[in-house]
């Protein structure tokens, strides 16, 4: 069984910076709540409130105690900001209409200051903007935990020689991995901008999705590698980063993946090393990285998928200098998806037009939805059964 490594004493530099920032925000949020409620160290805490409260009809009530706030809004993933109403006790409330079963991120905005729900322990981790989360269960959804065999998620740390920092990656091994000598195909699954390496397991629930698809017999058992996707971590600065820096982030990440992560994974796991057994896919920034890395290294990847790809640029001849009709001999699947309400839909359509002009075969996917995890979880559930067939 591959070793599980949890003993690194120091977080990667980008984690330490953002961890400290998150801690500062948490302190400020606590002070804001205490100030808004009029609470002092000498007075007993108020009666706890329930938030969020999920009802059987799939409506949800959100609550926040902030008696001195002037205006509070709920920012729910996939929806417009909704004003909340205050009662005589200083508790702000918002009741949603019926919501589709899913996992929704959300935050409160108190007089222009965003914050997480202090009454909810479920959250969406993010290097720049953490948020709370609410789960509305739905029978049959591919990310719901079922009573079936489950795989394992392993967490690895290493020092990147190319980037010069300490970083991590996660590896999902399917049910039955430890009981045999089978070599498995591998999907390299990339997160989006501002996510960390845990994005696809903590928020995307990739391991649960694959457990369910494998149990149904619709997807082949596979290993999934989920690395930290920053070749140039400085793109995480909140100041505007220029196109050149994002290009460096993409190209250097490809080098990290090819020369550091893949060799290490193939050393520690029973991976089928044939290109026909290797896939790469990702969302947003990770979608752009998947297209760049995959299409420029068809000797290493036979399956390529992008979900709402962004940040690639439109100088396609420079980005893909060797891409032409001959690529069809090597590509087993090129799958390009985007939500129709996504701000990146036009960019993705332009990319598809370029592929068509070069006679490169691909499968275009457009679904309802914005630039959210609700779209990307479904993208993974749709793509995985097509891999390694």
Tab-separated table of C-alpha atoms in Angstrom:
chain	number	residue	atom	x	y	z
A	1	UNK	CA	0.000	0.000	0.000
A	2	UNK	CA	1.452	3.399	-0.892
A	3	UNK	CA	2.682	5.390	2.093
A	4	UNK	CA	0.484	8.159	3.471
A	5	UNK	CA	2.558	11.206	4.348
A	6	UNK	CA	1.206	13.594	6.903
A	7	UNK	CA	4.382	14.608	8.734
A	8	UNK	CA	5.503	17.826	7.051
A	9	UNK	CA	6.126	20.381	9.793
A	10	UNK	CA	5.917	23.446	7.603
A	11	UNK	CA	3.203	24.319	5.135
A	12	UNK	CA	4.132	25.457	1.625
A	13	UNK	CA	4.920	29.159	1.456
A	14	UNK	CA	1.736	30.017	-0.424
A	15	UNK	CA	-0.238	28.107	2.200
A	16	UNK	CA	1.431	29.905	5.077
A	17	UNK	CA	0.665	33.294	3.547
A	18	UNK	CA	-2.945	32.505	2.849
A	19	UNK	CA	-3.379	30.610	6.119
A	20	UNK	CA	-2.274	33.712	8.022
A	21	UNK	CA	-4.558	35.855	5.885
A	22	UNK	CA	-7.455	33.513	6.572
A	23	UNK	CA	-6.723	33.604	10.298
A	24	UNK	CA	-6.701	37.400	10.254
A	25	UNK	CA	-10.031	37.387	8.467
A	26	UNK	CA	-11.437	34.934	10.987
A	27	UNK	CA	-10.388	37.184	13.871
A	28	UNK	CA	-11.867	40.255	12.175
A	29	UNK	CA	-15.093	38.375	11.443
A	30	UNK	CA	-15.376	37.298	15.084
A	31	UNK	CA	-14.806	40.841	16.280
A	32	UNK	CA	-17.370	42.103	13.779
A	33	UNK	CA	-19.991	39.661	15.007
A	34	UNK	CA	-19.236	40.488	18.641
A	35	UNK	CA	-19.489	44.200	17.881
A	36	UNK	CA	-22.675	43.850	15.896
A	37	UNK	CA	-24.344	41.828	18.628
A	38	UNK	CA	-23.234	44.166	21.398
A	39	UNK	CA	-21.619	41.225	23.202
A	40	UNK	CA	-18.729	41.759	25.650
A	41	UNK	CA	-16.473	39.374	27.533
A	42	UNK	CA	-18.574	39.877	30.682
A	43	UNK	CA	-21.961	39.021	29.178
A	44	UNK	CA	-23.071	35.441	28.520
A	45	UNK	CA	-23.245	34.335	24.893
A	46	UNK	CA	-26.654	34.584	23.224
A	47	UNK	CA	-28.749	31.541	22.473
A	48	UNK	CA	-27.310	29.740	19.433
A	49	UNK	CA	-29.205	29.970	16.174
A	50	UNK	CA	-29.543	27.323	13.470
A	51	UNK	CA	-28.053	28.172	10.099
A	52	UNK	CA	-28.466	26.795	7.541
A	53	UNK	CA	-31.710	24.921	8.148
A	54	UNK	CA	-32.464	22.530	5.293
A	55	UNK	CA	-36.101	21.466	4.926
A	56	UNK	CA	-37.487	18.286	3.305
A	57	UNK	CA	-38.956	20.369	0.462
A	58	UNK	CA	-35.408	21.547	-0.430
A	59	UNK	CA	-35.924	25.078	0.852
A	60	UNK	CA	-33.268	26.487	3.170
A	61	UNK	CA	-33.363	29.134	5.899
A	62	UNK	CA	-30.148	31.089	6.516
A	63	UNK	CA	-29.763	33.087	9.739
A	64	UNK	CA	-27.203	35.540	11.108
A	65	UNK	CA	-27.217	37.467	14.387
A	66	UNK	CA	-26.089	41.044	13.682
A	67	UNK	CA	-28.433	43.522	15.458
A	68	UNK	CA	-26.475	46.672	14.597
A	69	UNK	CA	-25.957	45.890	10.888
A	70	UNK	CA	-27.658	48.161	8.383
A	71	UNK	CA	-27.851	45.714	5.450
A	72	UNK	CA	-27.069	42.017	5.116
A	73	UNK	CA	-27.213	39.958	1.932
A	74	UNK	CA	-26.817	36.253	1.207
A	75	UNK	CA	-24.463	35.361	-1.639
A	76	UNK	CA	-25.435	31.826	-2.688
A	77	UNK	CA	-23.454	29.977	-5.339
A	78	UNK	CA	-25.259	30.021	-8.672
A	79	UNK	CA	-27.764	32.707	-7.636
A	80	UNK	CA	-27.991	36.488	-7.373
A	81	UNK	CA	-27.270	38.196	-4.052
A	82	UNK	CA	-30.414	38.130	-1.906
A	83	UNK	CA	-31.260	40.720	0.779
A	84	UNK	CA	-31.933	39.313	4.249
A	85	UNK	CA	-34.541	40.613	6.707
A	86	UNK	CA	-33.919	41.513	10.372
A	87	UNK	CA	-36.323	40.677	13.206
A	88	UNK	CA	-36.722	42.396	16.578
A	89	UNK	CA	-34.011	40.195	18.112
A	90	UNK	CA	-31.427	41.378	15.582
A	91	UNK	CA	-31.403	38.111	13.639
A	92	UNK	CA	-31.243	38.379	9.855
A	93	UNK	CA	-33.085	35.689	7.908
A	94	UNK	CA	-33.462	34.588	4.323
A	95	UNK	CA	-35.656	31.714	3.121
A	96	UNK	CA	-34.803	30.309	-0.294
A	97	UNK	CA	-37.208	28.978	-2.873
A	98	UNK	CA	-36.955	25.247	-3.539
A	99	UNK	CA	-33.361	24.445	-4.567
A	100	UNK	CA	-32.136	21.580	-6.682
A	101	UNK	CA	-30.265	18.959	-4.630
A	102	UNK	CA	-26.581	19.905	-4.662
A	103	UNK	CA	-23.793	21.386	-2.561
A	104	UNK	CA	-23.896	25.181	-2.549
A	105	UNK	CA	-21.220	27.574	-1.361
A	106	UNK	CA	-22.352	30.802	0.279
A	107	UNK	CA	-21.256	33.835	2.277
A	108	UNK	CA	-22.925	36.734	4.058
A	109	UNK	CA	-22.227	40.360	3.225
A	110	UNK	CA	-22.596	42.650	6.245
A	111	UNK	CA	-22.552	46.332	5.334
A	112	UNK	CA	-20.105	45.623	2.529
A	113	UNK	CA	-17.925	43.098	4.396
A	114	UNK	CA	-18.077	39.468	3.320
A	115	UNK	CA	-17.859	36.668	5.865
A	116	UNK	CA	-18.615	32.984	6.381
A	117	UNK	CA	-21.560	31.679	8.395
A	118	UNK	CA	-20.343	31.536	12.038
A	119	UNK	CA	-22.997	28.913	12.838
A	120	UNK	CA	-21.978	26.434	10.130
A	121	UNK	CA	-18.937	24.139	10.273
A	122	UNK	CA	-19.246	22.989	6.639
A	123	UNK	CA	-17.012	25.039	4.354
A	124	UNK	CA	-15.428	25.288	0.905
A	125	UNK	CA	-11.658	25.710	1.319
A	126	UNK	CA	-10.005	28.229	-0.962
A	127	UNK	CA	-6.653	30.029	-0.917
A	128	UNK	CA	-8.237	33.454	-1.465
A	129	UNK	CA	-11.904	33.286	-0.498
A	130	UNK	CA	-13.179	30.632	1.871
A	131	UNK	CA	-16.943	30.199	2.027
A	132	UNK	CA	-19.510	28.201	3.932
A	133	UNK	CA	-21.405	25.361	2.264
A	134	UNK	CA	-24.843	23.805	2.500
A	135	UNK	CA	-25.656	20.287	1.323
A	136	UNK	CA	-29.104	19.475	-0.038
A	137	UNK	CA	-29.116	15.688	-0.477
A	138	UNK	CA	-30.515	14.131	-3.619
A	139	UNK	CA	-30.939	10.371	-4.178
A	140	UNK	CA	-28.969	9.096	-7.136
A	141	UNK	CA	-26.648	12.074	-7.470
A	142	UNK	CA	-23.103	10.879	-8.250
A	143	UNK	CA	-21.483	12.721	-5.323
A	144	UNK	CA	-23.755	11.306	-2.608
A	145	UNK	CA	-22.115	8.754	-0.309
A	146	UNK	CA	-23.624	5.288	-0.762
A	147	UNK	CA	-23.256	1.939	0.972
A	148	UNK	CA	-20.721	0.564	-1.512
A	149	UNK	CA	-16.988	-0.218	-1.504
A	150	UNK	CA	-14.937	2.966	-1.231
A	151	UNK	CA	-11.483	3.889	-2.424
A	152	UNK	CA	-8.888	5.825	-0.457
A	153	UNK	CA	-7.439	9.324	-0.756
A	154	UNK	CA	-3.737	9.673	0.062
A	155	UNK	CA	-2.032	12.992	0.812
A	156	UNK	CA	1.582	13.529	-0.273
A	157	UNK	CA	4.054	16.368	0.324
A	158	UNK	CA	7.223	17.111	-1.608
A	159	UNK	CA	9.733	19.847	-2.401
A	160	UNK	CA	9.447	21.177	-5.943
A	161	UNK	CA	12.839	21.751	-7.522
A	162	UNK	CA	11.284	23.687	-10.413
A	163	UNK	CA	9.167	26.107	-8.364
A	164	UNK	CA	11.310	26.067	-5.233
A	165	UNK	CA	8.540	25.563	-2.678
A	166	UNK	CA	7.033	22.793	-0.593
A	167	UNK	CA	3.774	21.564	-2.093
A	168	UNK	CA	1.334	18.686	-2.044
A	169	UNK	CA	-0.870	16.433	-4.125
A	170	UNK	CA	-3.682	13.970	-3.450
A	171	UNK	CA	-4.067	10.507	-4.941
A	172	UNK	CA	-7.312	8.523	-5.100
A	173	UNK	CA	-6.953	4.760	-5.356
A	174	UNK	CA	-10.096	2.779	-6.282
A	175	UNK	CA	-11.750	0.039	-4.222
A	176	UNK	CA	-9.706	-3.147	-4.368
A	177	UNK	CA	-6.400	-1.391	-5.048
A	178	UNK	CA	-4.656	-2.895	-2.013
A	179	UNK	CA	-5.750	-6.478	-2.664
A	180	UNK	CA	-4.065	-7.228	-5.978
A	181	UNK	CA	-1.308	-6.450	-8.462
A	182	UNK	CA	-3.417	-4.749	-11.144
A	183	UNK	CA	-1.936	-1.724	-12.871
A	184	UNK	CA	-4.469	1.076	-13.225
A	185	UNK	CA	-5.039	3.884	-15.729
A	186	UNK	CA	-4.583	7.331	-14.243
A	187	UNK	CA	-6.448	10.626	-14.536
A	188	UNK	CA	-4.565	13.805	-13.638
A	189	UNK	CA	-7.342	16.074	-12.387
A	190	UNK	CA	-6.601	19.791	-11.998
A	191	UNK	CA	-8.300	22.422	-9.839
A	192	UNK	CA	-9.155	26.024	-10.698
A	193	UNK	CA	-7.672	29.390	-9.832
A	194	UNK	CA	-7.574	30.132	-6.074
A	195	UNK	CA	-8.301	26.493	-5.161
A	196	UNK	CA	-5.688	24.329	-3.505
A	197	UNK	CA	-4.790	20.693	-4.118
A	198	UNK	CA	-7.714	19.531	-1.970
A	199	UNK	CA	-10.272	21.205	-4.242
A	200	UNK	CA	-11.374	18.144	-6.176
A	201	UNK	CA	-11.690	15.907	-3.104
A	202	UNK	CA	-12.949	18.430	-0.517
A	203	UNK	CA	-15.361	20.330	-2.791
A	204	UNK	CA	-15.600	18.386	-6.053
A	205	UNK	CA	-16.016	15.050	-4.232
A	206	UNK	CA	-14.111	13.322	-7.033
A	207	UNK	CA	-13.407	10.251	-4.901
A	208	UNK	CA	-17.108	9.780	-4.081
A	209	UNK	CA	-18.089	10.292	-7.726
A	210	UNK	CA	-15.636	7.620	-8.871
A	211	UNK	CA	-16.650	5.232	-6.093
A	212	UNK	CA	-20.248	5.429	-7.314
A	213	UNK	CA	-19.451	5.170	-11.024
A	214	UNK	CA	-17.156	2.195	-10.454
A	215	UNK	CA	-19.801	0.452	-8.324
A	216	UNK	CA	-22.364	1.015	-11.090
A	217	UNK	CA	-19.966	-0.414	-13.649
A	218	UNK	CA	-20.127	2.753	-15.762
A	219	UNK	CA	-16.505	3.830	-15.204
A	220	UNK	CA	-13.357	1.760	-15.172
A	221	UNK	CA	-11.418	1.610	-11.898
A	222	UNK	CA	-8.729	4.274	-12.131
A	223	UNK	CA	-6.259	6.229	-10.068
A	224	UNK	CA	-6.847	9.982	-9.823
A	225	UNK	CA	-3.975	12.368	-9.084
A	226	UNK	CA	-4.962	15.844	-7.869
A	227	UNK	CA	-1.903	18.133	-7.687
A	228	UNK	CA	-1.395	21.740	-6.653
A	229	UNK	CA	-1.833	23.555	-9.959
A	230	UNK	CA	0.429	26.602	-9.676
A	231	UNK	CA	3.606	26.776	-11.729
A	232	UNK	CA	3.958	30.431	-10.661
A	233	UNK	CA	2.364	30.756	-7.191
A	234	UNK	CA	2.635	34.545	-7.382
A	235	UNK	CA	-0.531	34.537	-9.501
A	236	UNK	CA	-2.346	34.178	-6.181
A	237	UNK	CA	-1.530	37.781	-5.296
A	238	UNK	CA	-4.688	39.858	-5.065
A	239	UNK	CA	-3.248	42.559	-7.294
A	240	UNK	CA	-3.934	42.191	-11.007
A	241	UNK	CA	-1.575	39.701	-12.650
A	242	UNK	CA	-0.643	40.228	-16.286
A	243	UNK	CA	-1.093	37.755	-19.115
A	244	UNK	CA	2.604	36.918	-19.185
A	245	UNK	CA	2.523	35.771	-15.566
A	246	UNK	CA	-0.466	33.514	-16.205
A	247	UNK	CA	1.312	32.082	-19.235
A	248	UNK	CA	4.317	31.291	-17.043
A	249	UNK	CA	1.995	29.687	-14.506
A	250	UNK	CA	0.612	27.391	-17.205
A	251	UNK	CA	3.875	26.426	-18.876
A	252	UNK	CA	5.812	25.867	-15.667
A	253	UNK	CA	3.000	23.807	-14.186
A	254	UNK	CA	3.206	21.532	-17.233
A	255	UNK	CA	6.906	21.048	-16.485
A	256	UNK	CA	6.150	20.323	-12.808
A	257	UNK	CA	3.544	17.750	-13.766
A	258	UNK	CA	5.680	16.010	-16.381
A	259	UNK	CA	9.034	15.991	-14.582
A	260	UNK	CA	8.097	15.849	-10.888
A	261	UNK	CA	4.570	14.603	-10.205
A	262	UNK	CA	4.103	11.930	-12.864
A	263	UNK	CA	7.483	10.233	-12.190
A	264	UNK	CA	6.781	10.227	-8.446
A	265	UNK	CA	3.274	8.805	-8.896
A	266	UNK	CA	4.527	6.117	-11.240
A	267	UNK	CA	7.199	5.214	-8.719
A	268	UNK	CA	4.825	4.879	-5.755
A	269	UNK	CA	1.635	3.538	-7.366
A	270	UNK	CA	0.737	0.684	-9.678
A	271	UNK	CA	0.102	2.864	-12.701
A	272	UNK	CA	-0.219	1.685	-16.286
A	273	UNK	CA	2.378	3.904	-17.969
A	274	UNK	CA	1.093	3.609	-21.523
A	275	UNK	CA	-0.162	6.882	-23.009
A	276	UNK	CA	-3.460	5.158	-23.818
A	277	UNK	CA	-3.933	4.727	-20.063
A	278	UNK	CA	-3.221	8.357	-19.127
A	279	UNK	CA	-5.750	11.227	-19.073
A	280	UNK	CA	-5.683	14.866	-18.025
A	281	UNK	CA	-8.656	17.107	-17.212
A	282	UNK	CA	-9.399	20.167	-15.128
A	283	UNK	CA	-11.672	23.100	-14.411
A	284	UNK	CA	-11.182	26.801	-15.222
A	285	UNK	CA	-7.430	27.459	-14.795
A	286	UNK	CA	-6.984	23.696	-14.598
A	287	UNK	CA	-8.957	23.317	-17.822
A	288	UNK	CA	-6.522	25.634	-19.602
A	289	UNK	CA	-3.593	23.723	-18.088
A	290	UNK	CA	-5.118	20.437	-19.248
A	291	UNK	CA	-5.494	21.679	-22.826
A	292	UNK	CA	-1.994	23.168	-22.925
A	293	UNK	CA	-0.278	20.174	-21.324
A	294	UNK	CA	-2.303	17.507	-23.067
A	295	UNK	CA	-2.390	18.847	-26.609
A	296	UNK	CA	1.326	19.700	-26.538
A	297	UNK	CA	2.251	16.251	-25.187
A	298	UNK	CA	0.150	13.781	-27.119
A	299	UNK	CA	2.933	11.238	-26.726
A	300	UNK	CA	1.955	11.168	-23.024
A	301	UNK	CA	-1.832	11.773	-22.935
A	302	UNK	CA	-4.544	10.115	-24.996
A	303	UNK	CA	-7.550	11.604	-23.160
A	304	UNK	CA	-8.000	15.342	-22.549
A	305	UNK	CA	-10.904	17.139	-20.888
A	306	UNK	CA	-11.561	20.759	-19.980
A	307	UNK	CA	-14.364	22.203	-17.875
A	308	UNK	CA	-14.953	25.961	-18.287
A	309	UNK	CA	-11.336	26.510	-19.329
A	310	UNK	CA	-9.994	30.018	-18.711
A	311	UNK	CA	-6.671	31.854	-18.792
A	312	UNK	CA	-5.227	30.148	-21.840
A	313	UNK	CA	-5.139	33.162	-24.151
A	314	UNK	CA	-6.135	33.278	-27.809
A	315	UNK	CA	-2.797	33.221	-29.629
A	316	UNK	CA	-3.451	29.610	-30.516
A	317	UNK	CA	-0.661	29.216	-33.068
A	318	UNK	CA	1.880	30.190	-30.411
A	319	UNK	CA	0.233	28.122	-27.665
A	320	UNK	CA	-0.178	24.993	-29.825
A	321	UNK	CA	2.530	25.276	-32.509
A	322	UNK	CA	2.301	21.647	-33.651
A	323	UNK	CA	-1.434	21.108	-33.405
A	324	UNK	CA	-3.094	20.077	-36.658
A	325	UNK	CA	-5.252	17.363	-38.175
A	326	UNK	CA	-2.589	14.730	-37.539
A	327	UNK	CA	-3.394	14.937	-33.815
A	328	UNK	CA	-6.532	12.890	-34.483
A	329	UNK	CA	-4.365	9.778	-34.780
A	330	UNK	CA	-3.285	10.138	-31.149
A	331	UNK	CA	-6.275	11.697	-29.417
A	332	UNK	CA	-8.763	9.118	-28.149
A	333	UNK	CA	-10.974	11.789	-26.576
A	334	UNK	CA	-10.905	15.600	-26.509
A	335	UNK	CA	-13.861	16.719	-24.379
A	336	UNK	CA	-14.574	20.451	-23.979
A	337	UNK	CA	-17.380	21.545	-21.661
A	338	UNK	CA	-18.728	24.870	-20.406
A	339	UNK	CA	-21.917	26.168	-18.801
A	340	UNK	CA	-24.076	28.355	-21.016
A	341	UNK	CA	-24.313	31.037	-18.297
A	342	UNK	CA	-20.563	30.892	-17.635
A	343	UNK	CA	-18.639	34.114	-18.296
A	344	UNK	CA	-16.109	31.997	-20.205
A	345	UNK	CA	-18.555	30.485	-22.685
A	346	UNK	CA	-17.443	32.780	-25.545
A	347	UNK	CA	-13.780	31.970	-24.899
A	348	UNK	CA	-14.515	28.257	-25.016
A	349	UNK	CA	-16.488	28.628	-28.232
A	350	UNK	CA	-13.574	30.474	-29.839
A	351	UNK	CA	-11.256	27.652	-28.835
A	352	UNK	CA	-13.609	25.109	-30.355
A	353	UNK	CA	-13.746	27.168	-33.561
A	354	UNK	CA	-9.965	27.005	-33.726
A	355	UNK	CA	-10.024	23.226	-33.374
A	356	UNK	CA	-12.627	22.965	-36.118
A	357	UNK	CA	-10.534	25.174	-38.402
A	358	UNK	CA	-7.586	22.804	-37.877
A	359	UNK	CA	-9.834	19.727	-38.379
A	360	UNK	CA	-9.062	18.447	-34.878
A	361	UNK	CA	-11.886	16.225	-33.643
A	362	UNK	CA	-13.480	16.991	-30.259
A	363	UNK	CA	-16.716	16.609	-28.337
A	364	UNK	CA	-18.378	19.938	-27.443
A	365	UNK	CA	-20.482	19.985	-24.269
A	366	UNK	CA	-22.688	22.887	-23.213
A	367	UNK	CA	-24.891	22.550	-20.158
A	368	UNK	CA	-26.964	25.002	-18.119
A	369	UNK	CA	-24.989	26.653	-15.343
A	370	UNK	CA	-22.496	29.290	-14.312
A	371	UNK	CA	-18.823	29.156	-13.318
A	372	UNK	CA	-19.517	26.921	-10.316
A	373	UNK	CA	-18.759	23.558	-8.780
A	374	UNK	CA	-22.357	22.514	-9.490
A	375	UNK	CA	-21.362	22.360	-13.173
A	376	UNK	CA	-17.920	20.814	-12.654
A	377	UNK	CA	-19.030	17.918	-10.467
A	378	UNK	CA	-21.473	16.971	-13.218
A	379	UNK	CA	-18.735	17.394	-15.839
A	380	UNK	CA	-16.537	14.880	-14.037
A	381	UNK	CA	-19.410	12.432	-13.634
A	382	UNK	CA	-20.088	12.674	-17.396
A	383	UNK	CA	-16.454	12.451	-18.500
A	384	UNK	CA	-15.181	9.629	-16.287
A	385	UNK	CA	-17.226	6.850	-17.963
A	386	UNK	CA	-15.699	7.830	-21.323
A	387	UNK	CA	-12.104	7.365	-20.181
A	388	UNK	CA	-9.948	4.323	-20.974
A	389	UNK	CA	-12.655	2.562	-22.976
